[in-house]
CSV table of C-alpha atoms in Angstrom, one decimal:
chain,number,residue,atom,x,y,z
A,8,MET,CA,-20.3,7.7,61.1
A,9,ALA,CA,-20.7,6.9,57.4
A,10,ARG,CA,-23.8,5.0,56.2
A,11,ILE,CA,-23.0,1.6,54.8
A,12,THR,CA,-24.9,0.4,51.8
A,13,ARG,CA,-25.7,-3.2,52.1
A,14,ALA,CA,-27.7,-5.6,49.9
A,15,ALA,CA,-30.1,-8.1,51.4
A,16,PRO,CA,-29.3,-11.8,50.7
A,17,HIS,CA,-32.3,-12.5,48.5
A,18,VAL,CA,-30.2,-14.8,46.3
A,19,SER,CA,-26.8,-16.3,46.8
A,20,VAL,CA,-23.5,-14.6,45.9
A,21,GLU,CA,-22.9,-17.3,43.3
A,22,GLU,CA,-26.2,-16.6,41.6
A,23,VAL,CA,-25.6,-12.9,41.7
A,24,ARG,CA,-22.2,-13.4,40.1
A,25,GLU,CA,-23.7,-15.7,37.4
A,26,ARG,CA,-26.4,-13.1,36.5
A,27,MET,CA,-23.9,-10.3,36.5
A,28,SER,CA,-21.7,-12.2,34.0
A,29,THR,CA,-24.3,-13.9,31.7
A,30,ASP,CA,-27.4,-11.8,31.5
A,31,PRO,CA,-27.9,-10.8,27.8
A,32,ARG,CA,-29.1,-7.3,28.8
A,33,SER,CA,-26.3,-4.9,29.6
A,34,PHE,CA,-28.4,-2.7,31.9
A,35,TYR,CA,-29.4,-5.8,34.0
A,36,ARG,CA,-25.7,-6.8,34.2
A,37,LYS,CA,-24.9,-3.3,35.5
A,38,ARG,CA,-27.6,-3.6,38.2
A,39,TRP,CA,-26.3,-7.0,39.3
A,40,LEU,CA,-22.8,-5.6,39.5
A,41,ILE,CA,-24.0,-2.9,41.9
A,42,ILE,CA,-25.8,-5.5,44.0
A,43,TYR,CA,-22.8,-7.8,44.0
A,44,ASN,CA,-20.6,-5.0,45.4
A,45,ALA,CA,-23.2,-4.2,48.1
A,46,LEU,CA,-23.5,-7.8,49.0
A,47,VAL,CA,-19.9,-9.0,49.2
A,48,ASP,CA,-18.2,-5.7,50.2
A,49,PRO,CA,-20.8,-3.4,51.8
A,50,ARG,CA,-19.5,0.2,52.0
A,51,GLU,CA,-20.5,3.8,51.4
A,52,ALA,CA,-22.7,4.3,48.3
A,53,LYS,CA,-20.2,6.8,46.9
A,54,ASP,CA,-17.5,4.1,46.9
A,55,ILE,CA,-19.8,1.6,45.2
A,56,ALA,CA,-20.9,4.2,42.7
A,57,ARG,CA,-17.2,5.1,41.9
A,58,HIS,CA,-16.4,1.4,41.4
A,59,THR,CA,-19.4,0.6,39.2
A,60,GLY,CA,-19.5,3.8,37.1
A,61,VAL,CA,-22.9,5.0,38.2
A,62,SER,CA,-24.3,7.9,40.3
A,63,VAL,CA,-24.6,7.7,44.0
A,64,ALA,CA,-28.4,8.2,43.6
A,65,THR,CA,-28.6,5.2,41.4
A,66,VAL,CA,-26.9,3.0,44.0
A,67,HIS,CA,-29.2,4.2,46.7
A,68,LYS,CA,-32.3,3.7,44.6
A,69,LEU,CA,-31.4,0.3,43.3
A,70,ILE,CA,-30.3,-1.2,46.7
A,71,SER,CA,-33.3,0.3,48.5
A,72,SER,CA,-35.6,-1.3,45.9
A,73,TYR,CA,-33.7,-4.6,45.9
A,74,ASN,CA,-33.8,-4.9,49.7
A,75,ARG,CA,-37.6,-4.5,49.6
A,76,LEU,CA,-38.6,-6.4,46.4
A,77,GLY,CA,-35.7,-8.8,45.7
A,78,VAL,CA,-35.1,-9.8,42.1
A,79,ALA,CA,-38.2,-8.0,40.8
A,80,ALA,CA,-36.4,-4.7,41.6
A,81,VAL,CA,-33.6,-5.6,39.1
A,82,GLU,CA,-35.6,-7.1,36.2
A,83,THR,CA,-37.7,-4.1,35.2
A,84,PRO,CA,-37.7,-2.5,31.8
A,85,GLY,CA,-35.1,0.1,31.0
A,86,LYS,CA,-35.7,3.5,29.6
A,87,GLY,CA,-35.5,2.4,26.0
A,88,GLY,CA,-37.7,0.2,23.9
A,89,ARG,CA,-41.3,0.5,22.8
A,90,ARG,CA,-44.0,1.4,25.2
A,91,ASN,CA,-47.8,0.9,24.9
A,92,GLU,CA,-47.5,-0.4,21.4
A,93,TYR,CA,-50.7,-1.2,19.5
A,94,MET,CA,-49.3,-4.5,18.2
A,95,THR,CA,-46.4,-6.8,18.7
A,96,LEU,CA,-43.7,-6.8,15.9
A,97,GLU,CA,-45.1,-10.2,14.8
A,98,GLU,CA,-48.6,-8.8,14.5
A,99,GLU,CA,-47.3,-5.9,12.5
A,100,ARG,CA,-45.5,-8.3,10.1
A,101,GLU,CA,-48.7,-10.2,9.7
A,102,LEU,CA,-50.6,-7.0,8.9
A,103,LEU,CA,-48.1,-6.0,6.3
A,104,THR,CA,-47.9,-9.4,4.6
A,105,PRO,CA,-50.6,-8.8,2.0
A,106,PHE,CA,-49.1,-5.5,1.1
A,107,PHE,CA,-45.7,-7.1,0.9
A,108,GLU,CA,-47.0,-9.7,-1.6
A,109,LEU,CA,-48.3,-6.8,-3.8
A,110,ALA,CA,-45.0,-5.0,-3.6
A,111,LYS,CA,-43.1,-8.2,-4.7
A,112,LYS,CA,-45.3,-8.0,-7.9
A,113,GLY,CA,-44.2,-4.4,-8.5
A,114,GLU,CA,-47.5,-2.9,-7.3
A,115,LEU,CA,-47.5,0.2,-5.2
A,116,THR,CA,-49.1,0.5,-1.8
A,117,THR,CA,-50.1,3.8,-0.3
A,118,ALA,CA,-49.8,4.7,3.3
A,119,ALA,CA,-53.5,5.4,3.4
A,120,GLN,CA,-54.3,1.8,2.5
A,121,ILE,CA,-52.0,0.5,5.3
A,122,LYS,CA,-53.5,3.1,7.7
A,123,GLN,CA,-57.0,1.8,6.9
A,124,ALA,CA,-56.0,-1.8,7.5
A,125,PHE,CA,-54.2,-0.8,10.7
A,126,GLU,CA,-57.2,1.1,12.1
A,127,LYS,CA,-59.5,-1.8,11.3
A,128,ARG,CA,-57.2,-4.1,13.3
A,129,VAL,CA,-56.8,-1.9,16.4
A,130,GLY,CA,-60.4,-0.7,16.3
A,131,HIS,CA,-59.8,3.1,16.3
A,132,GLU,CA,-58.1,5.9,14.3
A,133,VAL,CA,-54.4,6.5,14.6
A,134,ASP,CA,-52.2,9.4,13.5
A,135,GLU,CA,-50.3,9.1,10.2
A,136,THR,CA,-47.0,9.2,12.0
A,137,THR,CA,-47.9,5.8,13.6
A,138,ILE,CA,-48.0,4.3,10.1
A,139,TYR,CA,-44.8,5.9,9.0
A,140,ARG,CA,-43.0,4.6,12.1
A,141,LEU,CA,-44.5,1.2,11.4
A,142,LEU,CA,-43.2,1.2,7.9
A,143,GLU,CA,-39.7,2.4,9.0
A,144,ARG,CA,-39.5,-0.4,11.6
A,145,HIS,CA,-40.1,-3.0,8.9
A,146,GLN,CA,-37.7,-1.3,6.4
A,147,TRP,CA,-40.3,-0.2,3.9
A,148,ARG,CA,-39.2,2.7,1.8
A,149,LYS,CA,-41.1,5.5,0.0
A,150,VAL,CA,-41.0,5.6,-3.8
A,151,VAL,CA,-42.5,8.0,-6.3
A,152,PRO,CA,-42.6,7.9,-10.0
A,153,ARG,CA,-39.8,9.6,-12.0
A,154,PRO,CA,-41.0,12.7,-14.0
A,155,PHE,CA,-39.3,11.2,-17.1
A,156,HIS,CA,-37.9,7.9,-18.3
A,157,PRO,CA,-34.2,7.6,-17.4
A,158,LYS,CA,-33.3,6.2,-20.9
A,159,ALA,CA,-35.4,8.7,-22.8
A,160,ASP,CA,-33.7,10.4,-25.9
A,161,LYS,CA,-34.2,14.1,-25.3
A,162,GLU,CA,-33.3,15.0,-28.9
A,163,GLU,CA,-35.8,12.5,-30.2
A,164,GLN,CA,-38.5,14.0,-27.9
A,165,ARG,CA,-37.6,17.5,-29.0
A,166,LEU,CA,-38.0,16.5,-32.7
A,167,PHE,CA,-41.3,14.8,-32.0
A,168,LEU,CA,-42.7,17.9,-30.3
A,169,GLN,CA,-41.4,20.1,-33.1
A,170,ASN,CA,-43.0,17.9,-35.9
A,171,PHE,CA,-46.1,16.9,-33.9
A,172,ALA,CA,-48.5,18.9,-36.0
A,173,THR,CA,-47.1,17.5,-39.2
A,174,LEU,CA,-47.2,14.0,-37.9
A,175,VAL,CA,-50.9,14.4,-37.0
A,176,GLU,CA,-51.8,15.7,-40.4
A,177,GLU,CA,-49.9,12.7,-42.0
A,178,ALA,CA,-51.7,10.3,-39.8
A,179,LEU,CA,-55.1,11.8,-40.6
A,180,GLY,CA,-54.3,11.7,-44.3
A,181,SER,CA,-53.4,8.1,-44.2
A,182,ARG,CA,-56.3,6.7,-42.2
A,183,ASP,CA,-59.1,4.6,-43.7
A,184,PRO,CA,-61.5,6.8,-45.7
A,185,GLU,CA,-64.4,5.0,-44.0
A,186,ASP,CA,-63.1,5.9,-40.6
A,187,ASP,CA,-65.2,9.0,-39.8
A,188,ARG,CA,-64.5,9.1,-36.0
A,189,PRO,CA,-63.9,12.6,-34.8
A,190,VAL,CA,-60.4,13.7,-33.9
A,191,LEU,CA,-59.5,16.1,-31.1
A,192,LYS,CA,-56.4,18.0,-31.9
A,193,MET,CA,-54.8,19.7,-28.9
A,194,ALA,CA,-52.3,22.6,-29.1
A,195,GLN,CA,-48.8,21.7,-28.0
A,196,ASP,CA,-49.1,23.9,-24.8
A,197,GLU,CA,-52.4,22.2,-23.9
A,198,ALA,CA,-50.9,18.8,-24.2
A,199,CYS,CA,-47.9,19.8,-22.0
A,200,ASP,CA,-50.2,21.3,-19.4
A,201,ALA,CA,-52.2,18.1,-19.3
A,202,ALA,CA,-49.0,16.0,-18.9
A,203,ASP,CA,-47.8,18.3,-16.1
A,204,LYS,CA,-51.1,17.9,-14.2
A,205,HIS,CA,-50.8,14.2,-14.6
A,206,ASP,CA,-47.2,14.1,-13.3
A,207,LYS,CA,-48.1,16.3,-10.3
A,208,THR,CA,-51.0,14.0,-9.4
A,209,ILE,CA,-48.8,11.0,-9.4
A,210,MET,CA,-45.8,12.6,-7.7
A,211,GLY,CA,-48.1,13.8,-4.9
A,212,THR,CA,-49.2,10.3,-4.1
A,213,LYS,CA,-47.2,8.8,-1.2
A,214,ALA,CA,-46.6,5.2,-2.2
A,215,TYR,CA,-44.6,2.5,-0.5
A,216,SER,CA,-42.8,-0.6,-1.7
A,217,THR,CA,-40.2,-3.1,-0.5
A,218,THR,CA,-39.0,-3.7,-4.0
A,219,ASP,CA,-36.5,-1.7,-6.2
A,220,SER,CA,-39.1,-1.2,-8.9
A,221,SER,CA,-40.8,2.2,-9.5
A,222,THR,CA,-43.2,3.7,-11.9
A,223,HIS,CA,-41.7,5.7,-14.8
A,224,CYS,CA,-43.4,8.4,-17.0
A,225,ALA,CA,-42.0,8.3,-20.5
């Protein structure tokens, strides 16, 4: 004889129907639908599973737990969502508020700074990925300086580099005769090498902001 799957009457049919229809969480509604079927029309688990769109194992597990524990068996967390978080979302927003204020002023904030503040709050070190996920949750984006100004005139820059030595000599020749400060003249390739190193240093810095502004190198 086939085994009938039957739900215990922990709550009334009316209440089960209400929860099944109005609960804001879809996986809770699905659970109440299974219980409703096992309560008003007890039958084989395979038939309930076919009607509710779940596996037979799910029906057996849920009804067994519900018969033992009642409503507590239904209102348990699903598979999704955050687990074992260090802070609530509200606490994370509070932590990021000072950095957000800086970002609104156009100032850059590094992940290292946020990591330091985060670790001070939780009392121990965390992996960098924890901070990156935190920033992603709160819709922060990574920005880096551009290697050149977007409105720069390339031809003007080329002429400047070509005539740089002449411009320097003209500047030295026109300065105050009493200005005897020493002048360091760099070769063009030395100046470019120094600029490249400067750009690489900046571009290698991971900076975060919530604004649309970014640092530009002319």
